[in-house]
Amino acid sequence: DAEITQSPRHKITETGRQVTLACHQTWNHNNMFWYRQDLGHGLRLIHYSYGVQDTNKGEVSDGYSVSRSNTEDLPLTLESAASSQTSVYFCASSEGPGQGVWTQYFGPGTRLTVL
Amino acid sequence: QKEVEQDPGPLSVPEGAIVSLNCTYSNSAFQYFMWYRQYSRKGPELLMYTYSSGNKEDGRFTAQVDKSSKYISLFIRDSQPSDSATYLCAISRQGGSEKLVFGKGMKLTVNP
């Protein structure tokens, strides 16, 4: 069955380290998204991509970067981890482009702690 | 003003109760309105969506949109313990192919 996976599921790192969170989907979806979820803030968009070589900044993109070299993967990199980036990170993908309700399918999440 | 506001709760109800979850939004350009359900330590999953104004019913769930007042609602009839989850409203201009703006989420507990 097609699916979307994230790795690692849990990560503890230290302030200042570079961290990369992986996201892989097997639906061949064009659109991929990264969100972070924090108590009191809900889900907030970090970066998104509408296809290979396309990346766009979301609401809370400072300190994060993404690159899209193929359809299946959108890794999220924290250039220099900060304690404020302790959060649960979700990757999602959807069909499109075009108008219509294309369901965004979410991965299981990565729980990141920055000490 | 945030683009979408949702009362974060939490909300606790007895089994069989009717539950009403609500969000308001600020920009009339939004046309697609979605409700996601998120179980503990899982990713959100799409529960229902509506386009423009009106109601949509799916079993015990009804989604309602009032564009004139920028108000969206999700009603759950005959609530069950299995409905215990966090419910997030989401809005977009072009549906799920475009970036979504989420409410903060309402944690619902249905007590047997």
Short mmCIF file of N, CA, C and O in Angstrom, two decimals, chain B:
data_model
loop_
_atom_site.label_atom_id
_atom_site.label_comp_id
_atom_site.label_asym_id
_atom_site.label_seq_id
_atom_site.Cartn_x
_atom_site.Cartn_y
_atom_site.Cartn_z
N GLN B 1 -4.87 39.93 13.54
CA GLN B 1 -5.90 38.89 13.67
C GLN B 1 -5.45 37.64 12.93
O GLN B 1 -5.04 37.69 11.79
N LYS B 2 -5.48 36.50 13.61
CA LYS B 2 -5.10 35.26 12.98
C LYS B 2 -6.11 34.89 11.91
O LYS B 2 -7.29 35.23 11.99
N GLU B 3 -5.64 34.15 10.90
CA GLU B 3 -6.52 33.81 9.78
C GLU B 3 -7.63 32.86 10.18
O GLU B 3 -8.72 32.91 9.60
N VAL B 4 -7.37 31.99 11.14
CA VAL B 4 -8.41 31.09 11.62
C VAL B 4 -8.27 30.94 13.13
O VAL B 4 -7.17 30.81 13.64
N GLU B 5 -9.38 31.01 13.81
CA GLU B 5 -9.41 30.91 15.26
C GLU B 5 -10.26 29.71 15.65
O GLU B 5 -11.35 29.51 15.11
N GLN B 6 -9.75 28.94 16.61
CA GLN B 6 -10.49 27.78 17.11
C GLN B 6 -10.31 27.71 18.61
O GLN B 6 -9.19 27.82 19.11
N ASP B 7 -11.39 27.55 19.32
CA ASP B 7 -11.34 27.38 20.76
C ASP B 7 -10.60 26.07 21.05
O ASP B 7 -11.03 25.02 20.59
N PRO B 8 -9.48 26.14 21.78
CA PRO B 8 -8.67 24.93 21.98
C PRO B 8 -9.22 23.96 23.01
O PRO B 8 -8.70 22.85 23.15
N GLY B 9 -10.27 24.36 23.75
CA GLY B 9 -10.86 23.46 24.73
C GLY B 9 -9.94 23.25 25.92
O GLY B 9 -9.27 24.19 26.34
N PRO B 10 -9.90 22.06 26.52
CA PRO B 10 -10.50 20.80 26.03
C PRO B 10 -11.99 20.71 26.32
O PRO B 10 -12.53 21.51 27.08
N LEU B 11 -12.63 19.74 25.68
CA LEU B 11 -14.04 19.51 25.83
C LEU B 11 -14.26 18.06 26.24
O LEU B 11 -13.73 17.14 25.62
N SER B 12 -15.05 17.87 27.28
CA SER B 12 -15.35 16.53 27.79
C SER B 12 -16.86 16.35 27.82
O SER B 12 -17.56 17.20 28.39
N VAL B 13 -17.36 15.28 27.19
CA VAL B 13 -18.81 15.06 27.11
C VAL B 13 -19.11 13.62 27.42
O VAL B 13 -18.25 12.73 27.30
N PRO B 14 -20.35 13.30 27.83
CA PRO B 14 -20.73 11.90 28.04
C PRO B 14 -21.07 11.23 26.71
O PRO B 14 -21.46 11.90 25.74
N GLU B 15 -20.93 9.94 26.66
CA GLU B 15 -21.27 9.18 25.47
C GLU B 15 -22.72 9.46 25.07
O GLU B 15 -23.61 9.55 25.92
N GLY B 16 -22.93 9.63 23.77
CA GLY B 16 -24.27 9.90 23.26
C GLY B 16 -24.58 11.38 23.11
O GLY B 16 -25.60 11.73 22.49
N ALA B 17 -23.73 12.24 23.61
CA ALA B 17 -23.97 13.69 23.53
C ALA B 17 -23.78 14.19 22.10
O ALA B 17 -23.09 13.56 21.28
N ILE B 18 -24.40 15.32 21.81
CA ILE B 18 -24.14 16.03 20.55
C ILE B 18 -23.01 17.01 20.81
O ILE B 18 -23.04 17.79 21.75
N VAL B 19 -22.02 16.96 19.94
CA VAL B 19 -20.84 17.81 20.10
C VAL B 19 -20.83 18.85 18.99
O VAL B 19 -21.10 18.54 17.83
N SER B 20 -20.50 20.07 19.35
CA SER B 20 -20.37 21.15 18.38
C SER B 20 -18.97 21.75 18.48
O SER B 20 -18.57 22.22 19.54
N LEU B 21 -18.25 21.73 17.38
CA LEU B 21 -16.91 22.29 17.31
C LEU B 21 -16.93 23.43 16.30
O LEU B 21 -17.53 23.30 15.24
N ASN B 22 -16.27 24.53 16.64
CA ASN B 22 -16.42 25.73 15.81
C ASN B 22 -15.10 26.42 15.53
O ASN B 22 -14.18 26.37 16.34
N CYS B 23 -15.05 27.08 14.39
CA CYS B 23 -13.91 27.93 14.01
C CYS B 23 -14.43 29.17 13.33
O CYS B 23 -15.49 29.14 12.69
N THR B 24 -13.69 30.24 13.44
CA THR B 24 -13.96 31.44 12.67
C THR B 24 -12.72 31.78 11.84
O THR B 24 -11.60 31.41 12.20
N TYR B 25 -12.95 32.44 10.71
CA TYR B 25 -11.81 32.82 9.88
C TYR B 25 -12.00 34.25 9.43
O TYR B 25 -13.09 34.82 9.53
N SER B 26 -10.90 34.85 8.95
CA SER B 26 -10.94 36.30 8.72
C SER B 26 -10.97 36.70 7.26
O SER B 26 -11.40 37.81 6.93
N ASN B 27 -10.52 35.84 6.35
CA ASN B 27 -10.35 36.22 4.95
C ASN B 27 -11.42 35.55 4.08
O ASN B 27 -11.49 34.33 4.01
N SER B 28 -12.23 36.37 3.42
CA SER B 28 -13.32 35.82 2.61
C SER B 28 -12.82 35.11 1.36
O SER B 28 -13.60 34.47 0.66
N ALA B 29 -11.52 35.19 1.05
CA ALA B 29 -10.97 34.49 -0.12
C ALA B 29 -10.92 32.98 0.08
O ALA B 29 -10.81 32.22 -0.88
N PHE B 30 -10.98 32.53 1.32
CA PHE B 30 -10.93 31.09 1.57
C PHE B 30 -12.23 30.45 1.09
O PHE B 30 -13.33 30.94 1.36
N GLN B 31 -12.09 29.34 0.36
CA GLN B 31 -13.26 28.69 -0.21
C GLN B 31 -13.41 27.23 0.22
O GLN B 31 -14.48 26.65 0.05
N TYR B 32 -12.33 26.63 0.72
CA TYR B 32 -12.37 25.22 1.08
C TYR B 32 -12.19 25.11 2.59
O TYR B 32 -11.29 25.71 3.17
N PHE B 33 -13.04 24.31 3.18
CA PHE B 33 -13.06 24.21 4.64
C PHE B 33 -13.03 22.74 5.02
O PHE B 33 -13.87 21.96 4.58
N MET B 34 -12.06 22.38 5.83
CA MET B 34 -11.84 20.99 6.15
C MET B 34 -11.78 20.76 7.65
O MET B 34 -11.46 21.68 8.42
N TRP B 35 -12.13 19.58 8.04
CA TRP B 35 -11.96 19.14 9.42
C TRP B 35 -11.04 17.92 9.43
O TRP B 35 -11.29 16.96 8.70
N TYR B 36 -10.00 18.01 10.23
CA TYR B 36 -9.09 16.89 10.42
C TYR B 36 -9.27 16.34 11.83
O TYR B 36 -9.53 17.08 12.77
N ARG B 37 -9.07 15.04 11.96
CA ARG B 37 -9.12 14.38 13.25
C ARG B 37 -7.74 13.82 13.53
O ARG B 37 -7.10 13.23 12.65
N GLN B 38 -7.27 14.01 14.75
CA GLN B 38 -5.93 13.55 15.12
C GLN B 38 -6.01 12.77 16.42
O GLN B 38 -6.31 13.35 17.48
N TYR B 39 -5.72 11.48 16.35
CA TYR B 39 -5.63 10.67 17.55
C TYR B 39 -4.27 10.90 18.20
O TYR B 39 -3.31 11.30 17.54
N SER B 40 -4.21 10.59 19.48
CA SER B 40 -3.00 10.86 20.25
C SER B 40 -1.77 10.20 19.61
O SER B 40 -1.81 9.02 19.25
N ARG B 41 -0.73 10.97 19.43
CA ARG B 41 0.55 10.53 18.88
C ARG B 41 0.44 9.98 17.45
O ARG B 41 1.23 9.13 17.04
N LYS B 42 -0.55 10.49 16.71
CA LYS B 42 -0.71 10.12 15.31
C LYS B 42 -0.74 11.39 14.47
O LYS B 42 -0.88 12.50 14.97
N GLY B 43 -0.62 11.22 13.14
CA GLY B 43 -0.79 12.35 12.25
C GLY B 43 -2.25 12.65 12.01
O GLY B 43 -3.10 11.76 12.15
N PRO B 44 -2.60 13.89 11.66
CA PRO B 44 -4.00 14.22 11.36
C PRO B 44 -4.48 13.47 10.13
O PRO B 44 -3.70 13.15 9.24
N GLU B 45 -5.79 13.22 10.09
CA GLU B 45 -6.40 12.61 8.91
C GLU B 45 -7.66 13.39 8.56
O GLU B 45 -8.39 13.86 9.44
N LEU B 46 -7.91 13.53 7.26
CA LEU B 46 -9.06 14.30 6.82
C LEU B 46 -10.34 13.59 7.19
O LEU B 46 -10.55 12.42 6.88
N LEU B 47 -11.22 14.33 7.85
CA LEU B 47 -12.51 13.79 8.27
C LEU B 47 -13.61 14.22 7.30
O LEU B 47 -14.38 13.40 6.81
N MET B 48 -13.68 15.51 7.05
CA MET B 48 -14.73 16.03 6.16
C MET B 48 -14.25 17.33 5.53
O MET B 48 -13.37 17.99 6.07
N TYR B 49 -14.86 17.68 4.42
CA TYR B 49 -14.58 18.96 3.81
C TYR B 49 -15.86 19.53 3.20
O TYR B 49 -16.79 18.80 2.86
N THR B 50 -15.92 20.84 3.09
CA THR B 50 -16.99 21.51 2.37
C THR B 50 -16.38 22.59 1.49
O THR B 50 -15.33 23.14 1.80
N TYR B 51 -17.06 22.85 0.41
CA TYR B 51 -16.65 23.90 -0.50
C TYR B 51 -17.71 24.99 -0.46
O TYR B 51 -18.91 24.70 -0.58
N SER B 52 -17.31 26.22 -0.23
CA SER B 52 -18.19 27.38 -0.14
C SER B 52 -19.16 27.18 1.04
O SER B 52 -18.80 26.60 2.04
N SER B 53 -20.36 27.66 0.93
CA SER B 53 -21.29 27.58 2.06
C SER B 53 -22.13 26.31 2.00
O SER B 53 -22.18 25.63 0.99
N GLY B 54 -22.78 26.04 3.12
CA GLY B 54 -23.72 24.93 3.13
C GLY B 54 -23.34 23.86 4.13
O GLY B 54 -22.41 24.00 4.91
N ASN B 55 -24.10 22.79 4.09
CA ASN B 55 -23.91 21.67 4.99
C ASN B 55 -23.45 20.44 4.22
O ASN B 55 -23.74 20.29 3.04
N LYS B 56 -22.74 19.58 4.93
CA LYS B 56 -22.39 18.28 4.38
C LYS B 56 -22.48 17.26 5.49
O LYS B 56 -21.95 17.49 6.59
N GLU B 57 -23.14 16.16 5.21
CA GLU B 57 -23.37 15.15 6.23
C GLU B 57 -22.69 13.85 5.85
O GLU B 57 -22.70 13.43 4.69
N ASP B 58 -22.09 13.19 6.84
CA ASP B 58 -21.47 11.88 6.61
C ASP B 58 -21.65 11.07 7.89
O ASP B 58 -20.91 11.24 8.86
N GLY B 59 -22.69 10.23 7.87
CA GLY B 59 -22.98 9.43 9.06
C GLY B 59 -23.33 10.32 10.24
O GLY B 59 -24.25 11.13 10.17
N ARG B 60 -22.60 10.19 11.32
CA ARG B 60 -22.88 10.97 12.53
C ARG B 60 -22.27 12.37 12.48
O ARG B 60 -22.45 13.15 13.41
N PHE B 61 -21.55 12.67 11.43
CA PHE B 61 -20.83 13.95 11.34
C PHE B 61 -21.49 14.88 10.33
O PHE B 61 -21.90 14.46 9.25
N THR B 62 -21.60 16.16 10.71
CA THR B 62 -22.11 17.19 9.81
C THR B 62 -21.16 18.38 9.85
O THR B 62 -20.83 18.88 10.92
N ALA B 63 -20.71 18.79 8.68
CA ALA B 63 -19.89 19.99 8.56
C ALA B 63 -20.75 21.11 8.00
O ALA B 63 -21.54 20.90 7.08
N GLN B 64 -20.59 22.29 8.57
CA GLN B 64 -21.43 23.42 8.18
C GLN B 64 -20.55 24.65 7.98
O GLN B 64 -19.62 24.90 8.76
N VAL B 65 -20.84 25.39 6.92
CA VAL B 65 -20.08 26.61 6.64
C VAL B 65 -21.06 27.76 6.45
O VAL B 65 -22.03 27.64 5.70
N ASP B 66 -20.80 28.86 7.11
CA ASP B 66 -21.56 30.09 6.91
C ASP B 66 -20.57 31.16 6.47
O ASP B 66 -19.88 31.76 7.30
N LYS B 67 -20.47 31.38 5.15
CA LYS B 67 -19.48 32.32 4.65
C LYS B 67 -19.82 33.75 5.00
O LYS B 67 -18.94 34.61 5.09
N SER B 68 -21.08 34.05 5.18
CA SER B 68 -21.47 35.43 5.50
C SER B 68 -20.92 35.85 6.85
O SER B 68 -20.53 37.01 7.05
N SER B 69 -20.87 34.92 7.78
CA SER B 69 -20.33 35.24 9.10
C SER B 69 -18.94 34.67 9.30
O SER B 69 -18.36 34.81 10.40
N LYS B 70 -18.37 34.00 8.28
CA LYS B 70 -17.04 33.41 8.34
C LYS B 70 -16.93 32.44 9.52
O LYS B 70 -16.03 32.54 10.39
N TYR B 71 -17.85 31.50 9.55
CA TYR B 71 -17.99 30.60 10.69
C TYR B 71 -18.13 29.18 10.15
O TYR B 71 -18.92 28.94 9.25
N ILE B 72 -17.32 28.25 10.68
CA ILE B 72 -17.45 26.86 10.27
C ILE B 72 -17.66 25.99 11.51
O ILE B 72 -17.13 26.31 12.58
N SER B 73 -18.42 24.93 11.33
CA SER B 73 -18.78 24.08 12.46
C SER B 73 -18.70 22.62 12.06
O SER B 73 -18.88 22.26 10.90
N LEU B 74 -18.44 21.80 13.05
CA LEU B 74 -18.52 20.35 12.91
C LEU B 74 -19.40 19.84 14.04
O LEU B 74 -19.15 20.15 15.22
N PHE B 75 -20.46 19.09 13.68
CA PHE B 75 -21.35 18.51 14.66
C PHE B 75 -21.15 16.99 14.66
O PHE B 75 -21.06 16.37 13.60
N ILE B 76 -21.10 16.45 15.85
CA ILE B 76 -21.01 15.00 16.01
C ILE B 76 -22.22 14.56 16.80
O ILE B 76 -22.43 15.00 17.95
N ARG B 77 -23.05 13.72 16.18
CA ARG B 77 -24.23 13.19 16.86
C ARG B 77 -23.89 11.86 17.51
O ARG B 77 -23.04 11.12 17.03
N ASP B 78 -24.60 11.55 18.59
CA ASP B 78 -24.43 10.26 19.27
C ASP B 78 -22.93 9.96 19.45
O ASP B 78 -22.41 8.94 18.98
N SER B 79 -22.25 10.86 20.10
CA SER B 79 -20.79 10.75 20.22
C SER B 79 -20.41 9.44 20.93
O SER B 79 -21.11 8.96 21.82
N GLN B 80 -19.28 8.89 20.49
CA GLN B 80 -18.77 7.62 21.00
C GLN B 80 -17.37 7.81 21.60
O GLN B 80 -16.64 8.73 21.21
N PRO B 81 -16.98 6.95 22.52
CA PRO B 81 -15.61 7.05 23.07
C PRO B 81 -14.54 7.04 21.98
O PRO B 81 -13.49 7.68 22.13
N SER B 82 -14.82 6.35 20.87
CA SER B 82 -13.84 6.30 19.77
C SER B 82 -13.70 7.64 19.05
O SER B 82 -12.77 7.82 18.25
N ASP B 83 -14.60 8.58 19.35
CA ASP B 83 -14.49 9.93 18.77
C ASP B 83 -13.50 10.79 19.56
O ASP B 83 -13.20 11.91 19.15
N SER B 84 -13.02 10.29 20.67
CA SER B 84 -12.07 11.04 21.49
C SER B 84 -10.79 11.27 20.69
O SER B 84 -10.11 10.32 20.29
N ALA B 85 -10.49 12.53 20.43
CA ALA B 85 -9.36 12.91 19.57
C ALA B 85 -9.27 14.43 19.59
O ALA B 85 -10.10 15.11 20.19
N THR B 86 -8.27 14.93 18.91
CA THR B 86 -8.19 16.37 18.68
C THR B 86 -8.73 16.66 17.28
O THR B 86 -8.36 15.98 16.32
N TYR B 87 -9.60 17.65 17.18
CA TYR B 87 -10.22 18.03 15.92
C TYR B 87 -9.68 19.38 15.49
O TYR B 87 -9.72 20.35 16.25
N LEU B 88 -9.17 19.43 14.28
CA LEU B 88 -8.58 20.66 13.76
C LEU B 88 -9.36 21.12 12.54
O LEU B 88 -9.60 20.33 11.62
N CYS B 89 -9.74 22.38 12.54
CA CYS B 89 -10.29 22.94 11.32
C CYS B 89 -9.14 23.44 10.44
O CYS B 89 -8.07 23.80 10.95
N ALA B 90 -9.36 23.44 9.14
CA ALA B 90 -8.34 23.90 8.20
C ALA B 90 -9.03 24.59 7.04
O ALA B 90 -10.12 24.18 6.61
N ILE B 91 -8.41 25.62 6.52
CA ILE B 91 -9.00 26.38 5.42
C ILE B 91 -7.96 26.60 4.35
O ILE B 91 -6.75 26.62 4.62
N SER B 92 -8.42 26.76 3.13
CA SER B 92 -7.50 27.09 2.04
C SER B 92 -8.27 27.75 0.92
O SER B 92 -9.50 27.70 0.87
N ARG B 93 -7.53 28.35 0.02
CA ARG B 93 -8.16 28.97 -1.15
C ARG B 93 -8.43 27.94 -2.23
O ARG B 93 -9.38 28.07 -2.99
N GLN B 94 -7.58 26.94 -2.33
CA GLN B 94 -7.66 26.02 -3.45
C GLN B 94 -7.71 24.56 -3.04
O GLN B 94 -7.31 23.69 -3.79
N GLY B 95 -8.17 24.25 -1.85
CA GLY B 95 -8.25 22.86 -1.45
C GLY B 95 -6.92 22.32 -0.97
O GLY B 95 -5.97 23.06 -0.77
N GLY B 96 -6.83 21.02 -0.78
CA GLY B 96 -5.65 20.44 -0.16
C GLY B 96 -4.42 20.46 -1.01
O GLY B 96 -3.33 20.15 -0.53
N SER B 97 -4.56 20.81 -2.29
CA SER B 97 -3.37 20.89 -3.12
C SER B 97 -2.55 22.12 -2.75
O SER B 97 -1.38 22.21 -3.07
N GLU B 98 -3.17 23.02 -2.06
CA GLU B 98 -2.50 24.24 -1.64
C GLU B 98 -2.26 24.17 -0.14
O GLU B 98 -2.85 23.35 0.54
N LYS B 99 -1.40 25.04 0.34
CA LYS B 99 -1.11 25.04 1.77
C LYS B 99 -2.38 25.33 2.56
O LYS B 99 -3.23 26.11 2.15
N LEU B 100 -2.49 24.66 3.68
CA LEU B 100 -3.65 24.80 4.56
C LEU B 100 -3.29 25.69 5.74
O LEU B 100 -2.14 25.71 6.18
N VAL B 101 -4.29 26.41 6.24
CA VAL B 101 -4.14 27.16 7.48
C VAL B 101 -4.99 26.45 8.51
O VAL B 101 -6.20 26.27 8.31
N PHE B 102 -4.37 26.03 9.59
CA PHE B 102 -5.04 25.22 10.60
C PHE B 102 -5.43 26.06 11.81
O PHE B 102 -4.72 26.99 12.20
N GLY B 103 -6.55 25.68 12.42
CA GLY B 103 -6.87 26.16 13.75
C GLY B 103 -5.99 25.44 14.77
O GLY B 103 -5.26 24.50 14.43
N LYS B 104 -6.06 25.86 16.01
CA LYS B 104 -5.19 25.29 17.03
C LYS B 104 -5.59 23.88 17.42
O LYS B 104 -4.81 23.15 18.02
N GLY B 105 -6.82 23.49 17.12
CA GLY B 105 -7.28 22.15 17.49
C GLY B 105 -8.03 22.15 18.80
O GLY B 105 -7.70 22.87 19.73
N MET B 106 -9.09 21.32 18.84
CA MET B 106 -9.90 21.15 20.06
C MET B 106 -9.79 19.70 20.49
O MET B 106 -10.11 18.81 19.70
N LYS B 107 -9.31 19.47 21.72
CA LYS B 107 -9.23 18.10 22.23
C LYS B 107 -10.56 17.69 22.82
O LYS B 107 -11.07 18.33 23.75
N LEU B 108 -11.15 16.64 22.27
CA LEU B 108 -12.45 16.13 22.68
C LEU B 108 -12.27 14.79 23.38
O LEU B 108 -11.58 13.91 22.88
N THR B 109 -12.91 14.65 24.54
CA THR B 109 -12.97 13.38 25.24
C THR B 109 -14.42 13.00 25.41
O THR B 109 -15.22 13.79 25.93
N VAL B 110 -14.79 11.79 24.95
CA VAL B 110 -16.14 11.27 25.12
C VAL B 110 -16.06 10.17 26.17
O VAL B 110 -15.41 9.15 25.97
N ASN B 111 -16.74 10.40 27.27
CA ASN B 111 -16.66 9.47 28.40
C ASN B 111 -17.76 8.42 28.33
O ASN B 111 -18.93 8.74 28.15
N PRO B 112 -17.39 7.13 28.48
CA PRO B 112 -18.41 6.05 28.43
C PRO B 112 -19.34 6.12 29.63
O PRO B 112 -19.02 6.67 30.68
#
